[in-house]
XYZ file of C-alpha atoms in Angstrom:
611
model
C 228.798 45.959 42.889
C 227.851 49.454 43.539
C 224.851 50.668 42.079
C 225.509 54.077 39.596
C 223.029 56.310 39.150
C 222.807 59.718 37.097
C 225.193 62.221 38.556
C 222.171 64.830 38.121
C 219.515 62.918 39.360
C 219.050 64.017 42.686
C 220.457 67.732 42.206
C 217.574 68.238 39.419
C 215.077 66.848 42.040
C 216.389 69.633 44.820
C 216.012 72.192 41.933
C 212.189 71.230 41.603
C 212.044 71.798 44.969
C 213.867 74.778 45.456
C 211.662 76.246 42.251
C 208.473 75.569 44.393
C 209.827 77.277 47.475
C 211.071 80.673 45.322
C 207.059 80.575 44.415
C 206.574 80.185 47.898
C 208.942 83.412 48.662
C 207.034 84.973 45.994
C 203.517 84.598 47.250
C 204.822 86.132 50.744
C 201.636 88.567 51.924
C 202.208 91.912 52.415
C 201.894 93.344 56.036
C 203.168 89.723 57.532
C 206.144 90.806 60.242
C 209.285 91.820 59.192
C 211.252 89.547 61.799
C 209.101 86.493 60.731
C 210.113 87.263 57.361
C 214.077 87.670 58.257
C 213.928 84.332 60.404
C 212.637 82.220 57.415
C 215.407 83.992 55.146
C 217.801 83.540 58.039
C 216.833 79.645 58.358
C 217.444 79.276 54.323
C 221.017 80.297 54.599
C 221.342 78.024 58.012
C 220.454 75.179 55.508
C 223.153 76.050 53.328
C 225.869 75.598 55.707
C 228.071 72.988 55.276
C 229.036 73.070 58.964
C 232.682 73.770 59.157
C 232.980 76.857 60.869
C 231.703 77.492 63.775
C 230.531 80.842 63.345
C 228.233 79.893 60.464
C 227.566 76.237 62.431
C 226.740 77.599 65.599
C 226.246 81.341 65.112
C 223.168 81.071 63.076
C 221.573 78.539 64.907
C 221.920 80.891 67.886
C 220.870 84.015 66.116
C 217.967 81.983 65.196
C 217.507 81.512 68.936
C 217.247 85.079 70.008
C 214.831 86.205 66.884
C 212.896 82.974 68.034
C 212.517 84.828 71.963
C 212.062 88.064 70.208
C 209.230 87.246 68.320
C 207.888 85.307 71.236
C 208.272 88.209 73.632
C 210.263 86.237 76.158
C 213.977 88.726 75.088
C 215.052 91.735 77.587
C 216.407 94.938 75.962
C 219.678 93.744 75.957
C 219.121 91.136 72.594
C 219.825 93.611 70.312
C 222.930 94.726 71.701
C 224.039 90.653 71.925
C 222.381 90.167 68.345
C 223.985 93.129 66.550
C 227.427 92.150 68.071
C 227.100 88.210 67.480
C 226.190 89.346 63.415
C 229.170 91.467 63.601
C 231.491 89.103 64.582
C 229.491 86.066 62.257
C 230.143 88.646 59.146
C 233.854 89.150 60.121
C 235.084 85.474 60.767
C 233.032 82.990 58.506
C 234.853 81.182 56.084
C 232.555 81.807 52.910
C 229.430 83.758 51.976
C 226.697 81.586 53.441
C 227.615 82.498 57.120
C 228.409 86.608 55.896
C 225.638 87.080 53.550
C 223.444 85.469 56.548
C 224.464 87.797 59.565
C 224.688 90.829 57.057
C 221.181 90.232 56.140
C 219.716 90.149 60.291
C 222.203 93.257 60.468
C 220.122 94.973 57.949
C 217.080 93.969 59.017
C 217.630 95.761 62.540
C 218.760 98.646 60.519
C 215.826 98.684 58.759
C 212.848 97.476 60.788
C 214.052 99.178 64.266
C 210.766 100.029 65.191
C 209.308 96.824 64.612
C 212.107 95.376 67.096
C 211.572 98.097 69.514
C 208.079 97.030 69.662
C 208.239 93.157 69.897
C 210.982 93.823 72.788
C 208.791 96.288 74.765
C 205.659 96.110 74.385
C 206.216 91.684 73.254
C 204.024 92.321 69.764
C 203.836 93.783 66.075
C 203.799 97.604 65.955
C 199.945 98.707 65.504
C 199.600 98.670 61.298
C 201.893 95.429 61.003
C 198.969 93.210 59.934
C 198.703 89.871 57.147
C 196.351 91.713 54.543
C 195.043 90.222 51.079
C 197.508 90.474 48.838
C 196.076 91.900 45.792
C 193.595 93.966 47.459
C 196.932 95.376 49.452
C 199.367 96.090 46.102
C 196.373 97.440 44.001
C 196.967 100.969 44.914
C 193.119 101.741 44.309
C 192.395 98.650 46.891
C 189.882 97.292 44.223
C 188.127 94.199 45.209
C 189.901 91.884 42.882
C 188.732 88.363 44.526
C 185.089 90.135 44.499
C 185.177 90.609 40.439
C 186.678 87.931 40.043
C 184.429 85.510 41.539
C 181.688 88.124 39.690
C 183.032 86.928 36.424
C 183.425 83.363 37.462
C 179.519 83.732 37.695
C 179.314 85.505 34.349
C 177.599 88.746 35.966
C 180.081 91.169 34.304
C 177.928 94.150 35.039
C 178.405 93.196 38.046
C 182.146 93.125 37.522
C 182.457 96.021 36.180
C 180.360 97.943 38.813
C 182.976 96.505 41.937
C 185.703 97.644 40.003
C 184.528 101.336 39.932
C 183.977 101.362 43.595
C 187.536 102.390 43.737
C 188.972 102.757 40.058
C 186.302 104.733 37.415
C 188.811 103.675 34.478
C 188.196 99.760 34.284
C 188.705 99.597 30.767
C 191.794 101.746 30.560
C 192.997 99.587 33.213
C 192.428 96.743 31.737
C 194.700 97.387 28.973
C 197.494 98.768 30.285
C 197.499 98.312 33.957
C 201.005 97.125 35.258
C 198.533 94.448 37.513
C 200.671 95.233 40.627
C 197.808 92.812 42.124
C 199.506 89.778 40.718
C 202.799 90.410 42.321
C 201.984 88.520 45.717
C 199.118 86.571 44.346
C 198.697 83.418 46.967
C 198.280 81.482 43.563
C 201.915 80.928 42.779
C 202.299 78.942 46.024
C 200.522 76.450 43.846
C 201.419 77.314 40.594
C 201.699 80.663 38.961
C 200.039 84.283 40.467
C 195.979 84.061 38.232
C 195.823 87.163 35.076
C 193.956 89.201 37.177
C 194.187 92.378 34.530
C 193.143 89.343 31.701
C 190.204 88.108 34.089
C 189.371 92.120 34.141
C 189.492 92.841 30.195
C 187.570 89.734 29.729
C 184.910 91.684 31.724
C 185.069 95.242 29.906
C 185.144 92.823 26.399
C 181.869 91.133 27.630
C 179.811 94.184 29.043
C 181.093 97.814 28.196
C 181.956 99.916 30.707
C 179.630 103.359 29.697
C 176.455 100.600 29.635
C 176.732 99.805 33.220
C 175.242 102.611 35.623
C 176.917 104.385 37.747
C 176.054 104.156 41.630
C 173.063 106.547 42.455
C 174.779 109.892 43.217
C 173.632 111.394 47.216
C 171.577 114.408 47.171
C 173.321 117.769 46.242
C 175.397 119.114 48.870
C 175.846 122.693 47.148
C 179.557 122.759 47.486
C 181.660 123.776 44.175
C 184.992 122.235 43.108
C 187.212 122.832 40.710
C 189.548 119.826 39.362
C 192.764 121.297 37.416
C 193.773 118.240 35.099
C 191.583 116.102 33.662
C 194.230 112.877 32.940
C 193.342 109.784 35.630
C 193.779 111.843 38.976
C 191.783 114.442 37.715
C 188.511 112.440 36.242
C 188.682 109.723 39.309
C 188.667 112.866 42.114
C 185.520 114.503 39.945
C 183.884 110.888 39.596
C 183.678 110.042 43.320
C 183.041 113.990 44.441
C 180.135 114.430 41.923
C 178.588 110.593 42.985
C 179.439 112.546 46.803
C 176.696 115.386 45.528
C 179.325 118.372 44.698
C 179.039 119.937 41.697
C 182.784 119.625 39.879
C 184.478 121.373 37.298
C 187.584 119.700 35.576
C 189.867 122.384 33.878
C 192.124 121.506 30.987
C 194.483 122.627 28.026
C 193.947 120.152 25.877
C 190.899 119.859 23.744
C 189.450 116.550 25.376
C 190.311 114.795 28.684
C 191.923 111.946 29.337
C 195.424 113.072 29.965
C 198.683 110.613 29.277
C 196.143 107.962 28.971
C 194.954 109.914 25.354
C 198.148 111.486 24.762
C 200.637 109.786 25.755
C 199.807 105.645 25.667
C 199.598 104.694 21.834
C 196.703 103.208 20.077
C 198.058 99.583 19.793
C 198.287 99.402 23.505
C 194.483 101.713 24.073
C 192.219 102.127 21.531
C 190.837 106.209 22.056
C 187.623 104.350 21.447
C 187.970 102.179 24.706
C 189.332 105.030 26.471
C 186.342 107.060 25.693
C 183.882 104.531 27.203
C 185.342 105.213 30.972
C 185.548 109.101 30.500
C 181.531 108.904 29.381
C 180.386 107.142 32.110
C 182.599 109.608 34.467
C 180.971 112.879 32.903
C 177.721 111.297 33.377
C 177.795 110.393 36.988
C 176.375 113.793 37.991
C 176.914 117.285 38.194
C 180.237 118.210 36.206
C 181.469 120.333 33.622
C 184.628 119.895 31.734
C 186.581 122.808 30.177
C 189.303 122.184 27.340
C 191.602 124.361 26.070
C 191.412 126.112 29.365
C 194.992 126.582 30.605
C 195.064 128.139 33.908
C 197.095 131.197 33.699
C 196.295 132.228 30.446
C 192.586 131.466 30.166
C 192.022 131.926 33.821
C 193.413 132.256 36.739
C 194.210 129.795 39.591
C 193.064 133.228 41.894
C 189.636 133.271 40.583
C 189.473 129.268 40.505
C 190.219 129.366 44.427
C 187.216 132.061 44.438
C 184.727 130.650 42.686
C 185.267 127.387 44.125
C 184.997 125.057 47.820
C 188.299 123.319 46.990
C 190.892 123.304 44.154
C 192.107 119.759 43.360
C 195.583 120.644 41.033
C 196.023 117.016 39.464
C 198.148 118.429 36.455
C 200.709 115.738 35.601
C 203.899 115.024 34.175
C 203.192 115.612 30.648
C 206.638 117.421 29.854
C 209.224 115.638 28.572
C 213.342 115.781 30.393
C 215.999 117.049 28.216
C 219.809 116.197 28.810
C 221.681 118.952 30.065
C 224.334 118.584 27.203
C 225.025 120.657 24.429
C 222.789 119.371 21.147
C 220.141 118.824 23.285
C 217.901 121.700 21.192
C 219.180 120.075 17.899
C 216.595 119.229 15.669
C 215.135 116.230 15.278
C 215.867 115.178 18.888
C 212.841 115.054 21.327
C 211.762 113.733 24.695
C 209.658 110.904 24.901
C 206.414 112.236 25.806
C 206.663 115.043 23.914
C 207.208 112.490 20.672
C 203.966 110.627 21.571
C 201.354 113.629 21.943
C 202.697 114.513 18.873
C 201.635 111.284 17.512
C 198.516 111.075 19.305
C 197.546 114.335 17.531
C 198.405 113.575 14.453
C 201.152 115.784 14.003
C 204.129 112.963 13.136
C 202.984 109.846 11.010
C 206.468 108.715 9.593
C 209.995 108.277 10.258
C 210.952 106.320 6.779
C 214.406 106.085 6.665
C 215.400 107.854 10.231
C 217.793 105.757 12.485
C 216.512 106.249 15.763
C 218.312 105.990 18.896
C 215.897 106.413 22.399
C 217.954 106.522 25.504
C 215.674 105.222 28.551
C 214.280 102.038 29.404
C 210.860 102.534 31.037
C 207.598 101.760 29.732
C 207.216 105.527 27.798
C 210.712 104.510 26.700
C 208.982 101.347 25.138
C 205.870 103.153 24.037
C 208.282 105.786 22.174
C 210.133 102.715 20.605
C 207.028 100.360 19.294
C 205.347 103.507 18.117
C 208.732 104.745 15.880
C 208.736 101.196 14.569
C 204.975 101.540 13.548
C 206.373 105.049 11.980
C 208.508 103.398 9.805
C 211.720 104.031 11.118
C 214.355 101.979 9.914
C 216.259 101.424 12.819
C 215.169 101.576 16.491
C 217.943 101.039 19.233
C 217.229 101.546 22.719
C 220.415 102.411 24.897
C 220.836 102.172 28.833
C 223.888 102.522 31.152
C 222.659 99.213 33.161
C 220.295 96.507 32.732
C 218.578 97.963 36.068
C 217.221 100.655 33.787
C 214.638 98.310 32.217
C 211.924 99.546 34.648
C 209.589 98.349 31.950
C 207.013 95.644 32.358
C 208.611 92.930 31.536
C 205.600 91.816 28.654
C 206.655 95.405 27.042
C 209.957 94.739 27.026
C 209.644 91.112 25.362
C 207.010 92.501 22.620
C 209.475 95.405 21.590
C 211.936 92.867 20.807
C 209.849 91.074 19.171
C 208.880 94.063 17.027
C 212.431 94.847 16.147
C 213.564 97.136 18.419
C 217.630 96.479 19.216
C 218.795 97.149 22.812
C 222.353 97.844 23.875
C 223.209 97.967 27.629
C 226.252 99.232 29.649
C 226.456 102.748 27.454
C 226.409 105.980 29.501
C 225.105 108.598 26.986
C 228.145 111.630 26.808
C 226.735 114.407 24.373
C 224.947 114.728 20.953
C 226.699 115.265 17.668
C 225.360 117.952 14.943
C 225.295 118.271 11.404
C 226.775 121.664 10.435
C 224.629 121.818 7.194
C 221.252 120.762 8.727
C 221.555 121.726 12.710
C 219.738 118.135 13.014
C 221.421 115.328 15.327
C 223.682 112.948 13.069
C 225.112 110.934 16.116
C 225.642 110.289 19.951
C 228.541 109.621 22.023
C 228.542 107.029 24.481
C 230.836 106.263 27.152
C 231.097 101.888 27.668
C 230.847 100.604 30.989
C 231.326 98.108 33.249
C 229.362 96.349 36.326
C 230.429 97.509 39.350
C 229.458 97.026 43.574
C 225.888 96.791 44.234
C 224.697 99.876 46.208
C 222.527 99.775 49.370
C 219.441 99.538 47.940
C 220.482 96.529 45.756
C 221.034 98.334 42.118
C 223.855 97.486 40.090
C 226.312 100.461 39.941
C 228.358 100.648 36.601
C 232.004 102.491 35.934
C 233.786 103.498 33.047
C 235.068 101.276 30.985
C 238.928 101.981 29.578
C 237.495 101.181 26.075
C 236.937 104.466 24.122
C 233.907 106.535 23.661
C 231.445 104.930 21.269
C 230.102 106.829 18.143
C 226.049 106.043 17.380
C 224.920 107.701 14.053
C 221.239 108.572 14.023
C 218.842 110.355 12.467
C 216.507 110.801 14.935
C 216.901 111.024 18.994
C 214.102 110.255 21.709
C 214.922 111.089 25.456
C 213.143 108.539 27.478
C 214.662 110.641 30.772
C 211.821 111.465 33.004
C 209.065 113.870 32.874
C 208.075 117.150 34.474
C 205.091 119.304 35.530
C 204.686 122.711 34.381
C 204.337 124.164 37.601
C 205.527 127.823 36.476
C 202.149 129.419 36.958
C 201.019 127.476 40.153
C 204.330 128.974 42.113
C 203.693 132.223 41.159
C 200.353 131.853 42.784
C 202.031 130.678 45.812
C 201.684 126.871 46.101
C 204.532 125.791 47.400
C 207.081 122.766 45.221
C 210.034 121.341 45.690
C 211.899 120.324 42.889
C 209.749 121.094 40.280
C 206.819 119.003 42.118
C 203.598 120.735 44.198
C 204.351 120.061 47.807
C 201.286 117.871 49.340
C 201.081 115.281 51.861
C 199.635 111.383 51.666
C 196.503 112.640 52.072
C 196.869 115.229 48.907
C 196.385 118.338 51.189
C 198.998 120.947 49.909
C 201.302 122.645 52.782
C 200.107 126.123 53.673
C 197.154 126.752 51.223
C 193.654 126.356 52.560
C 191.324 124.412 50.732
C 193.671 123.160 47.898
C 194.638 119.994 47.626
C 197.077 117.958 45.225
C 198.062 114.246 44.029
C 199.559 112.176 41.536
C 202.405 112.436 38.963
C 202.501 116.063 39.795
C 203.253 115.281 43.492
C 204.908 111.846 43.036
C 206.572 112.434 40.046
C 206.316 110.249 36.675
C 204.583 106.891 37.852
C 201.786 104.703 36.416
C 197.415 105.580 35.478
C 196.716 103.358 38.474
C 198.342 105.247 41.257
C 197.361 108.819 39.548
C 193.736 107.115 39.875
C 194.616 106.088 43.327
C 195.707 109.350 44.202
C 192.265 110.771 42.876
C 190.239 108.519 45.508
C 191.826 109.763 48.370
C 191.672 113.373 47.181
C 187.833 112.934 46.685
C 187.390 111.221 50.007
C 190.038 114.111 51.817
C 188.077 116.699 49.734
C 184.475 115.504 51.137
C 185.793 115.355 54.908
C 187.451 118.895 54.064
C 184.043 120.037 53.543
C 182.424 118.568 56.628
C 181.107 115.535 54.993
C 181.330 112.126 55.444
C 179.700 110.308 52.321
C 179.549 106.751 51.471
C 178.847 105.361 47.953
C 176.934 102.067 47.853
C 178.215 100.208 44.511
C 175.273 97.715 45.486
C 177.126 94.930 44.461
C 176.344 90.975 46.253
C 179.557 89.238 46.041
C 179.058 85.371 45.520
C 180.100 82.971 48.370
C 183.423 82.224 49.145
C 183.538 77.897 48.114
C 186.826 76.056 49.000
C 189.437 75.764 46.072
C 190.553 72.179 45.228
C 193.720 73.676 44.722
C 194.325 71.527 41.339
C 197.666 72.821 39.777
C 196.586 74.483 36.324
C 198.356 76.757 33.982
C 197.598 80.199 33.868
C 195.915 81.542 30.768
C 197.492 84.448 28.582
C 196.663 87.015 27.027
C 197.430 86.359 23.121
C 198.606 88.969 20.475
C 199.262 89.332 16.837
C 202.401 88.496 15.151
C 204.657 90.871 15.764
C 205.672 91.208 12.020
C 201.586 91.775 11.715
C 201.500 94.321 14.066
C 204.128 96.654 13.803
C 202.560 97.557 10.597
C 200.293 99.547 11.870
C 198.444 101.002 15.213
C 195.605 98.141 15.327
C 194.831 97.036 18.755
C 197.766 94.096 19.604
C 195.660 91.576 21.908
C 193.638 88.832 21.279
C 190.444 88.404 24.063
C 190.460 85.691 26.273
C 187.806 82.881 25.047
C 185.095 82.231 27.913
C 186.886 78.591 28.844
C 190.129 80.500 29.514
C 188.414 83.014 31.281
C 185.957 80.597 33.338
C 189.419 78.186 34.585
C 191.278 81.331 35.322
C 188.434 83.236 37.543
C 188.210 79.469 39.209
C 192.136 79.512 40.051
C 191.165 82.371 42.605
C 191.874 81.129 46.253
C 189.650 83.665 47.293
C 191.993 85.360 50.067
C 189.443 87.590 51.174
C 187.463 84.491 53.146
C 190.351 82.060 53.265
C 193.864 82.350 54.457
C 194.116 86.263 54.908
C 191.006 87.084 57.243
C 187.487 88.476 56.295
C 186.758 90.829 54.262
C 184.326 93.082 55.886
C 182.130 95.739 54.363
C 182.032 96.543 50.733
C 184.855 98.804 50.373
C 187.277 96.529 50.540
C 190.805 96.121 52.578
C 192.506 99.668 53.507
């Protein structure tokens, strides 16, 4: 009699397995070759066949062949012709989408990574900078030493900690809340388990020692030179921290009244207390010889001529601290305002309620969510967010959850058309929107939408935040001659600006709208492009001993997170939302660290950590 077993039984068992291997995927390192990476993607869809056809059956396996001699040097420069065509033909004939979706992918690949082909067919190797680095030291854009604090904490010297982290990033604490941890995304953790709360290890740290107690590195002796910072949000304070430490003497100008930038006017209080915020800009105005000046807008307290006089270098870190209106008519209407414009006014104290508005925010990025949480906390008795694809949540995903939580409604596939008027009050009293419908994905792997034959769609609201984009008010610096393109200051990866001697540039205003920790990145390599500028060469000694690297027993253990208040708690007000990790959380999580930077991903030499 045959023996019957669960129709599921062994499918579930695959799907454990195929669960571990997408944390596998996940915990790829960055700067491992591209044409390694394509071959293991390649060999996945090989797997898949079903071994009908013979263009998936036996195609693959010999496109698998020739990547195999490519990568081991052994293929003339005729492979890529055979390899290009043999895809082509792979694509064009296979019955279903495992043998097309398999020779499309090595088709893009050579598209994409030409170089890297060119290389390993000529010269039989990696081009020059393809290299396995440390993962989290790689996708922090400030290239902190994260397994270095972390194994700092795990030995409870959070001075110590803190002191590592502001080798490369003077805002620890400001990080620590609202960092968007790019470190965890290829953390070597989630082979095992799940990527370790590296910005949760780091608030731990800034909870248990505060960051304006813990001294900065002894500053070199004083060079003489003179530099004037324009901006003082997180480019602007990290390029004066490291060139004052350097021995320049700095001066940050500003138009506001205190500095701090986006990160005072612009993130709310739940998300970073001004009291927290204030302990990083302290310890940066004491590391030396600096002088900030508020309400100093260049232009029309000074001028960027005489700044460029007085001073060695100009560092222009000015932002993106003006909000994007729609080009539609109604934009102008009252009561309708762009995102970042709507939280400086709330950071100043200049809007405290919404009772009774309907508001409607069109965006979905993480001022879009800032805007939304804080209109909640303002009373409002609506809150919808609105988006023309679910692509537009370029949120953090945690900001995203919590906003729901809150109350916040979000409606997807709706293309915003124009903005409706009330005759008697010239305030918005609704918004059009156009429905849509998914549509092909385009080459860079977004969803693309079209409109829908349903009719426009008729939103009444009260109140209407554009969560569009920001802009740098760049007016003054192009009549002065520094040179933009499209409403940005013109400056290369190493923040010098085109044409203009001495002057140098970085972050949101170069970039464009992004996040505090690449603004802060962008800071560090003006200060170090600044120094070398000058004719200098400095080094700053954080004098920091990292504990020894001790094999992991590589136990699978949850990972600890961060806990908040109830959500109907907190969106009664702008308290602080997060709950501190207790010292047994912290101590697991800090021992969850692989510690990359001795095993698995080479040594980590020197004290600066991996460029």
């Amino acid at each position: 009699m045959k023996k019957l077993t669960p129709r599921g039984s062994m499918n579930e068992r695959i799907d454990t397995v195929l669960y571990k291997f997408r944390s596998r995927m996940q915990a790829y390192p960055p700067g491992m070759c591209p044409i390694s990476l394509y071959r293991s993607l390649l060999q996945i869809s090989m797997n898949q066949s079903c071994g009908k056809c013979v263009p998936c059956r036996d195609g693959l396996l010999e496109v698998d062949r020739m990547l195999q001699s490519i990568m081991a040097g052994s293929a003339d420069e005729s492979i890529l012709e055979k390899l290009t065509g043999l895809c082509r033909m792979i694509a064009r004939t296979s019955d279903c989408a495992v043998g097309i979706s398999a020779a499309e992918l090595i088709l893009d690949s050579v598209d994409q990574f030409a170089d890297e082909y060119e290389s390993h067919v000529k010269n039989h190797h990696c081009i020059s900078d393809v290299k396995q680095t440390i993962p989290c030291i790689t996708r922090c854009p400030a290239h902190v030493n994260v397994p270095g604090y972390i194994a700092l904490i795990k030995e409870e010297d959070y001075a110590g900690a803190i002191r590592l982290i502001k080798d490369r990033n003077p805002f620890p604490t400001a990080c620590a809340f609202v960092c968007e941890h790019p470190c965890e995304k290829r953390c070597r953790r989630a082979i095992i388990d799940d990527s370790i709360n590296i910005r949760g290890l780091k608030k731990y740290a800034v909870d248990m020692v505060k960051a304006d107690t813990v001294e900065n590195p002894k500053r070199n002796v004083s060079t003489g030179k003179k530099i004037a910072v324009v901006g003082a949000g997180p480019s602007g304070l990290t390029a004066a921290y490291f060139l004052q430490l350097m021995g320049h003497a700095v001066t940050i100008y500003d138009e506001h009244e205190k500095p701090g930038g986006m990160l005072r006017y612009g993130i709310p209080e739940y998300r970073l207390p001004k009291e927290e915020l204030e302990r990083d800009i302290n310890s940066i105005l004491s590391a030396g010889d600096v002088i900030f000046k508020g309400n100093t807008k260049i232009g029309r307290d000074i001028s960027f001529e005489s700044i460029r006089a007085e001073s060695d270098a100009v560092y222009l870190a000015i932002g993106a601290q003006i909000g994007n209106r729609m080009p539609v008519d109604g934009s102008d209407a009252g009561n309708v305002i762009p995102a970042a414009d709507f939280l400086q006014l709330v950071a100043r104290g200049e809007l405290n309620d919404l009772s009774g508005k309907r508001v409607a925010l069109i965006g979905g990025g993480n001022v879009a969510m800032d805007a939304a949480r804080t209109a909640v906390r303002l009373k409002a008795e609506t809150v919808h967010v609105f988006t023309r694809k679910m692509d537009d949540y370029t949120a953090v995903q945690d900001e995203i959850v919590d906003a729901m939580q809150e109350g916040v409604r979000f409606r997807t596939l709706l293309s915003f058309l124009n903005i409706e008027t009330s005759k008697e009050t010239g305030d918005v009293s609704a918004i059009w929107l156009q429905p849509e419908i998914v549509s092909e994905y385009d080459d860079h792997g977004m969803m693309t939408t079209e409109h829908s034959s349903n009719y426009p769609y008729r939103f009444q609201c009260d109140y209407l935040i554009l969560a569009v984009g920001q802009k740098s008010d760049v007016a003054v610096f192009e009549a002065e001659g520094v040179p933009t393109e499209r409403g940005r200051i013109s400056a290369d990866e190493e923040c010098f600006v085109k044409d203009m001697e001495g002057v140098f540039s970085g972050g949101d205003c170069v970039t464009g709208p992004s996040t505090a920790i690449n603004a802060i990145a962008a800071g560090q390599v003006a200060a170090y492009n600044i120094d070398e500028y000058l004719g200098y060469h400095h080094k700053i000694n954080t004098e920091v001993d990292i504990p020894v690297a001790l094999p992991n027993p590589c136990v699978p253990t949850g990972r600890a997170q961060i806990q908040k208040q109830d959500p109907y708690e907190r969106k009664n007000g702008f308290e602080y939302v997060e709950f501190p990790l207790t010292y047994e959380e912290a101590m697991r999580e800090a021992g969850r660290c692989l510690r990359c930077d001795h095993h698995g991903c080479g040594v980590l030499k020197g004290g600066r950590g991996d460029e």
